[in-house]
Amino acid sequence: MPEAARPTISVPGTTSHTLGAGGQHEGALRYLKAGTGAPLVLLHTVRTQAEHFRALIPLVAGRFTVYALDLPGMGHSDIVPGASYDEPALRAGVERLLTGLDLEDVTLLGESMGAVLALTTAAGLPDRVRRVIAVNAYDFRGGIARSGLLARAVVTGVRAPGVGPVVAGIEPKAALRRILRGGLGDKSALREDYLAELLQVGRRPGYPVVARGVYRNLPSLIAARSRYREAKAPVHLVYGERDWSRPSDRQANKDLLTDAAFTQVPGAGHFIALERPDVLADILAK
């Protein structure tokens, strides 16, 4: 990994690893590993990376071998020209981690986009997945645009034809801070060193293409709900009380997954792994 591409923050107890490239548009995947025990795979949110779970990993590493993945093209995973960032392509990266490392009896915990991928990966690899914790599933119209007027303007601009690539390449620190804080009940949970790391990743060559691809493929995450019922593993749905999803969005998934456990976290927003990692650790301990 070139010096300029190295993460600027570290998570105590973790080591950084790379899973080699797959097919033509499947670049190398970077992941953090920590702990001992049955495998726990952590899947991050839109516009973040493995360090999103920096506060959760130390809480669970005594019980699990933790694998926190940088999804394809994100964080410090390879950016491959011509790659897709729709749900099937992102899920293929998760499946490649599980099969490439031959992980079995896996607990999948995903937040936001990662929650959708946890559910669809469980559907695709039922013999490897034993449990799913889906946190604030990002499978509803609008998504991060519900964070506020600024987020709505930025996402609309990024997705627009013509000017989209230009808008995606412009990411002022103050704007990213405001958008991400819009997904938090406790605004102080967004630490400045993490924000700086996200901004560095956003300056990687080709990253604006990734960001645009992710935002433009929200319909594929919504469509992926059709696969949720195929998941054979027990599912626990977790929502922040102040998540961008509406009560009707949450009820729709409760109706779809009738046997799923359900937890709503008082006062929390979209990024529960940042502001209430203790709640997720407690759920994992059950």
Coordinates of C-alpha atoms in Angstrom, one line a residue:
M1 CA 0.0 0.0 0.0
P2 CA 1.6 3.3 -1.0
E3 CA 2.5 5.6 1.9
A4 CA 0.0 8.3 0.9
A5 CA -2.8 5.7 1.0
R6 CA -2.1 4.5 4.6
P7 CA -4.9 5.1 7.1
T8 CA -4.2 8.0 9.4
I9 CA -5.8 6.4 12.5
S10 CA -5.5 2.9 14.1
V11 CA -7.8 0.7 16.0
P12 CA -6.1 -0.9 19.1
G13 CA -5.7 -4.6 18.8
T14 CA -6.3 -4.8 15.0
T15 CA -4.0 -5.8 12.2
S16 CA -4.6 -4.7 8.6
H17 CA -4.8 -7.4 5.8
T18 CA -5.5 -7.6 2.1
L19 CA -7.5 -10.2 0.3
G20 CA -6.2 -10.5 -3.3
A21 CA -8.1 -9.3 -6.4
G22 CA -10.8 -11.5 -7.8
G23 CA -12.2 -11.2 -11.3
Q24 CA -11.8 -8.4 -13.9
H25 CA -13.5 -5.7 -11.9
E26 CA -12.8 -7.2 -8.4
G27 CA -9.8 -5.4 -6.8
A28 CA -8.0 -6.3 -3.6
L29 CA -10.1 -5.9 -0.4
R30 CA -8.6 -4.5 2.7
Y31 CA -9.9 -5.6 6.1
L32 CA -9.0 -5.2 9.8
K33 CA -8.7 -8.3 12.0
A34 CA -8.8 -8.6 15.8
G35 CA -9.7 -10.9 18.6
T36 CA -10.3 -14.6 19.0
G37 CA -13.4 -16.8 18.7
A38 CA -16.1 -17.3 16.1
P39 CA -16.0 -15.0 13.1
L40 CA -17.8 -11.6 13.2
V41 CA -17.8 -9.7 10.0
L42 CA -18.5 -6.0 10.2
L43 CA -19.9 -4.1 7.2
H44 CA -19.8 -0.3 7.2
T45 CA -22.1 2.5 6.0
V46 CA -22.3 4.7 3.0
R47 CA -19.2 7.0 2.7
T48 CA -17.3 5.3 5.5
Q49 CA -14.8 2.4 6.0
A50 CA -13.7 -0.3 8.4
E51 CA -12.6 2.3 11.0
H52 CA -16.3 3.1 11.4
F53 CA -16.3 0.3 14.0
R54 CA -13.2 1.6 15.9
A55 CA -15.3 1.8 19.2
L56 CA -17.1 -1.5 18.7
I57 CA -14.2 -3.7 17.9
P58 CA -12.4 -3.5 21.3
L59 CA -15.8 -4.3 23.0
V60 CA -16.2 -7.6 21.2
A61 CA -12.7 -8.8 20.3
G62 CA -12.6 -11.0 23.5
R63 CA -15.6 -13.0 22.2
F64 CA -15.1 -13.0 18.4
T65 CA -12.5 -13.0 15.7
V66 CA -13.5 -9.7 14.1
Y67 CA -13.1 -8.9 10.4
A68 CA -14.0 -5.3 9.5
L69 CA -14.1 -5.0 5.8
D70 CA -13.5 -2.0 3.5
L71 CA -16.2 -2.6 0.9
P72 CA -15.1 -2.6 -2.8
G73 CA -13.6 0.7 -3.8
M74 CA -14.1 2.2 -0.4
G75 CA -11.7 2.9 2.5
H76 CA -8.4 1.4 1.4
S77 CA -9.8 -1.3 -0.8
D78 CA -8.8 -1.1 -4.5
I79 CA -10.5 1.3 -6.9
V80 CA -10.9 -0.6 -10.2
P81 CA -11.9 1.3 -13.4
G82 CA -15.1 0.1 -14.7
A83 CA -16.3 -1.5 -11.5
S84 CA -19.9 -1.4 -10.5
Y85 CA -21.2 -0.3 -7.1
D86 CA -24.6 -1.7 -7.2
E87 CA -25.8 -4.1 -4.5
P88 CA -24.9 -7.3 -6.3
A89 CA -21.3 -6.1 -6.9
L90 CA -20.8 -4.9 -3.3
R91 CA -22.3 -8.2 -2.1
A92 CA -19.9 -10.1 -4.2
G93 CA -17.1 -8.4 -2.3
V94 CA -18.5 -9.6 1.0
E95 CA -19.1 -13.1 -0.3
R96 CA -15.5 -13.1 -1.5
L97 CA -14.2 -12.3 2.0
L98 CA -16.2 -15.2 3.5
T99 CA -15.3 -17.7 0.9
G100 CA -11.7 -16.5 0.4
L101 CA -11.0 -16.8 4.1
D102 CA -13.2 -19.9 4.4
L103 CA -15.2 -18.4 7.2
E104 CA -18.0 -20.5 8.7
D105 CA -20.4 -20.0 11.5
V106 CA -20.3 -16.3 10.7
T107 CA -22.1 -13.5 12.5
L108 CA -22.7 -10.6 10.1
L109 CA -23.2 -7.1 11.5
G110 CA -23.8 -4.4 9.0
E111 CA -24.9 -0.8 9.4
S112 CA -26.8 1.2 6.8
M113 CA -25.7 -0.1 3.4
G114 CA -23.8 -2.8 5.3
A115 CA -27.1 -4.0 6.8
V116 CA -28.6 -4.6 3.4
L117 CA -25.4 -6.5 2.4
A118 CA -25.5 -8.6 5.6
L119 CA -29.0 -9.7 4.8
T120 CA -28.4 -10.5 1.2
T121 CA -25.1 -12.2 1.9
A122 CA -26.9 -14.4 4.4
A123 CA -29.4 -15.3 1.7
G124 CA -26.6 -16.2 -0.7
L125 CA -24.4 -18.1 1.7
P126 CA -26.7 -19.8 4.1
D127 CA -24.2 -22.5 5.1
R128 CA -21.7 -19.9 6.3
V129 CA -23.8 -17.4 8.1
R130 CA -25.3 -18.2 11.6
R131 CA -26.7 -14.8 12.5
V132 CA -27.4 -11.3 11.1
I133 CA -27.6 -8.0 13.0
A134 CA -28.9 -5.4 10.5
V135 CA -28.5 -1.8 11.9
N136 CA -30.5 1.0 10.2
A137 CA -30.9 -0.8 6.9
Y138 CA -30.3 1.7 4.0
D139 CA -33.1 0.4 1.8
F140 CA -35.6 3.2 1.6
R141 CA -36.1 6.1 -0.8
G142 CA -34.0 9.2 -0.2
G143 CA -31.4 7.6 2.1
I144 CA -28.7 10.1 3.3
A145 CA -30.5 12.9 1.5
R146 CA -32.9 12.8 4.5
S147 CA -30.0 14.0 6.7
G148 CA -30.9 17.6 5.8
L149 CA -31.0 20.2 3.0
L150 CA -27.2 20.2 2.5
A151 CA -27.1 16.4 2.1
R152 CA -30.0 16.5 -0.3
A153 CA -28.3 19.1 -2.4
V154 CA -25.0 17.3 -2.5
V155 CA -26.4 13.8 -3.3
T156 CA -28.6 15.3 -6.0
G157 CA -25.6 17.0 -7.5
V158 CA -23.4 13.9 -7.3
R159 CA -26.1 11.8 -9.0
A160 CA -26.8 14.4 -11.7
P161 CA -25.6 13.7 -15.3
G162 CA -22.9 15.9 -16.6
V163 CA -21.9 17.8 -13.4
G164 CA -22.1 14.7 -11.2
P165 CA -18.4 13.8 -11.4
V166 CA -17.4 17.4 -10.6
V167 CA -19.6 17.6 -7.6
A168 CA -18.4 14.2 -6.3
G169 CA -14.8 15.5 -6.4
I170 CA -15.6 18.5 -4.2
E171 CA -15.9 17.7 -0.6
P172 CA -15.3 20.5 1.9
K173 CA -14.5 19.4 5.4
A174 CA -17.3 21.5 6.9
A175 CA -19.9 20.1 4.5
L176 CA -18.9 16.4 5.2
R177 CA -18.9 17.1 8.9
R178 CA -22.4 18.6 8.8
I179 CA -23.8 15.8 6.6
L180 CA -22.4 13.0 8.9
R181 CA -23.6 14.8 12.0
G182 CA -27.0 14.8 10.5
G183 CA -26.9 11.1 11.1
L184 CA -26.1 11.3 14.8
G185 CA -28.2 12.0 17.9
D186 CA -25.0 12.7 19.8
K187 CA -23.1 15.0 17.5
S188 CA -19.8 14.6 19.5
A189 CA -19.6 11.0 18.4
L190 CA -18.1 12.1 15.1
R191 CA -14.4 12.5 16.0
E192 CA -12.2 14.9 14.1
D193 CA -9.5 12.4 13.4
Y194 CA -12.0 10.0 11.8
L195 CA -13.4 12.9 9.7
A196 CA -9.9 13.7 8.6
E197 CA -9.4 10.0 7.6
L198 CA -12.6 10.0 5.6
L199 CA -11.5 13.2 3.8
Q200 CA -8.1 11.6 2.9
V201 CA -9.9 8.6 1.5
G202 CA -12.1 10.9 -0.5
R203 CA -9.0 12.3 -2.2
R204 CA -7.8 8.9 -3.5
P205 CA -7.6 8.9 -7.3
G206 CA -10.9 7.6 -8.7
Y207 CA -12.8 7.9 -5.4
P208 CA -15.3 10.4 -6.8
V209 CA -16.4 7.8 -9.3
V210 CA -16.9 5.3 -6.4
A211 CA -19.0 7.9 -4.4
R212 CA -21.1 8.7 -7.4
G213 CA -21.6 5.0 -8.2
V214 CA -22.8 4.3 -4.7
Y215 CA -25.2 7.1 -4.5
R216 CA -26.6 6.4 -8.0
N217 CA -27.2 2.7 -7.1
L218 CA -29.5 3.3 -4.1
P219 CA -32.4 1.7 -6.1
S220 CA -30.4 -1.5 -6.1
L221 CA -30.3 -1.5 -2.3
I222 CA -34.1 -0.9 -2.2
A223 CA -34.6 -3.7 -4.7
A224 CA -32.4 -6.1 -2.6
R225 CA -35.2 -6.2 0.0
S226 CA -36.8 -8.8 -2.1
R227 CA -34.0 -11.2 -1.0
Y228 CA -34.3 -10.7 2.7
R229 CA -36.8 -13.5 3.2
E230 CA -34.2 -15.9 1.7
A231 CA -31.9 -15.5 4.7
K232 CA -32.2 -18.6 6.8
A233 CA -30.1 -17.3 9.8
P234 CA -31.8 -15.5 12.7
V235 CA -32.0 -11.7 12.1
H236 CA -32.0 -8.9 14.6
L237 CA -33.2 -5.5 13.2
V238 CA -31.7 -2.5 15.0
Y239 CA -32.8 1.1 14.4
G240 CA -31.9 4.4 16.0
E241 CA -34.9 6.3 17.2
R242 CA -33.7 9.3 15.1
D243 CA -32.5 7.3 12.1
W244 CA -33.3 8.6 8.6
S245 CA -35.7 5.8 8.1
R246 CA -39.3 6.5 8.9
P247 CA -41.5 4.4 11.2
S248 CA -43.2 3.0 8.0
D249 CA -39.8 1.9 6.6
R250 CA -39.0 0.1 9.8
Q251 CA -42.4 -1.5 10.0
A252 CA -42.1 -2.7 6.4
N253 CA -39.0 -4.7 7.3
K254 CA -40.6 -6.0 10.5
D255 CA -43.5 -7.2 8.4
L256 CA -41.1 -8.7 5.8
L257 CA -39.0 -10.5 8.5
T258 CA -41.7 -11.6 10.8
D259 CA -39.4 -13.7 13.0
A260 CA -36.7 -11.1 13.4
A261 CA -35.8 -9.6 16.8
F262 CA -36.2 -5.8 17.0
T263 CA -34.4 -3.1 19.0
Q264 CA -34.9 0.6 18.8
V265 CA -32.1 2.7 20.4
P266 CA -33.5 5.8 22.2
G267 CA -32.0 9.1 21.0
A268 CA -29.6 7.4 18.5
G269 CA -29.4 8.3 14.8
H270 CA -28.1 6.5 11.7
F271 CA -24.6 5.9 12.9
I272 CA -25.2 3.7 16.0
A273 CA -21.7 2.2 15.7
L274 CA -20.3 5.6 16.4
E275 CA -22.5 6.8 19.2
R276 CA -23.8 3.7 20.9
P277 CA -21.3 0.8 20.2
D278 CA -22.2 -0.5 23.7
V279 CA -25.7 -1.4 22.5
L280 CA -24.4 -3.4 19.6
A281 CA -21.9 -5.2 21.8
D282 CA -24.7 -6.1 24.2
I283 CA -26.8 -7.5 21.3
L284 CA -23.8 -9.5 20.1
A285 CA -23.3 -10.9 23.5
K286 CA -26.8 -12.5 23.6

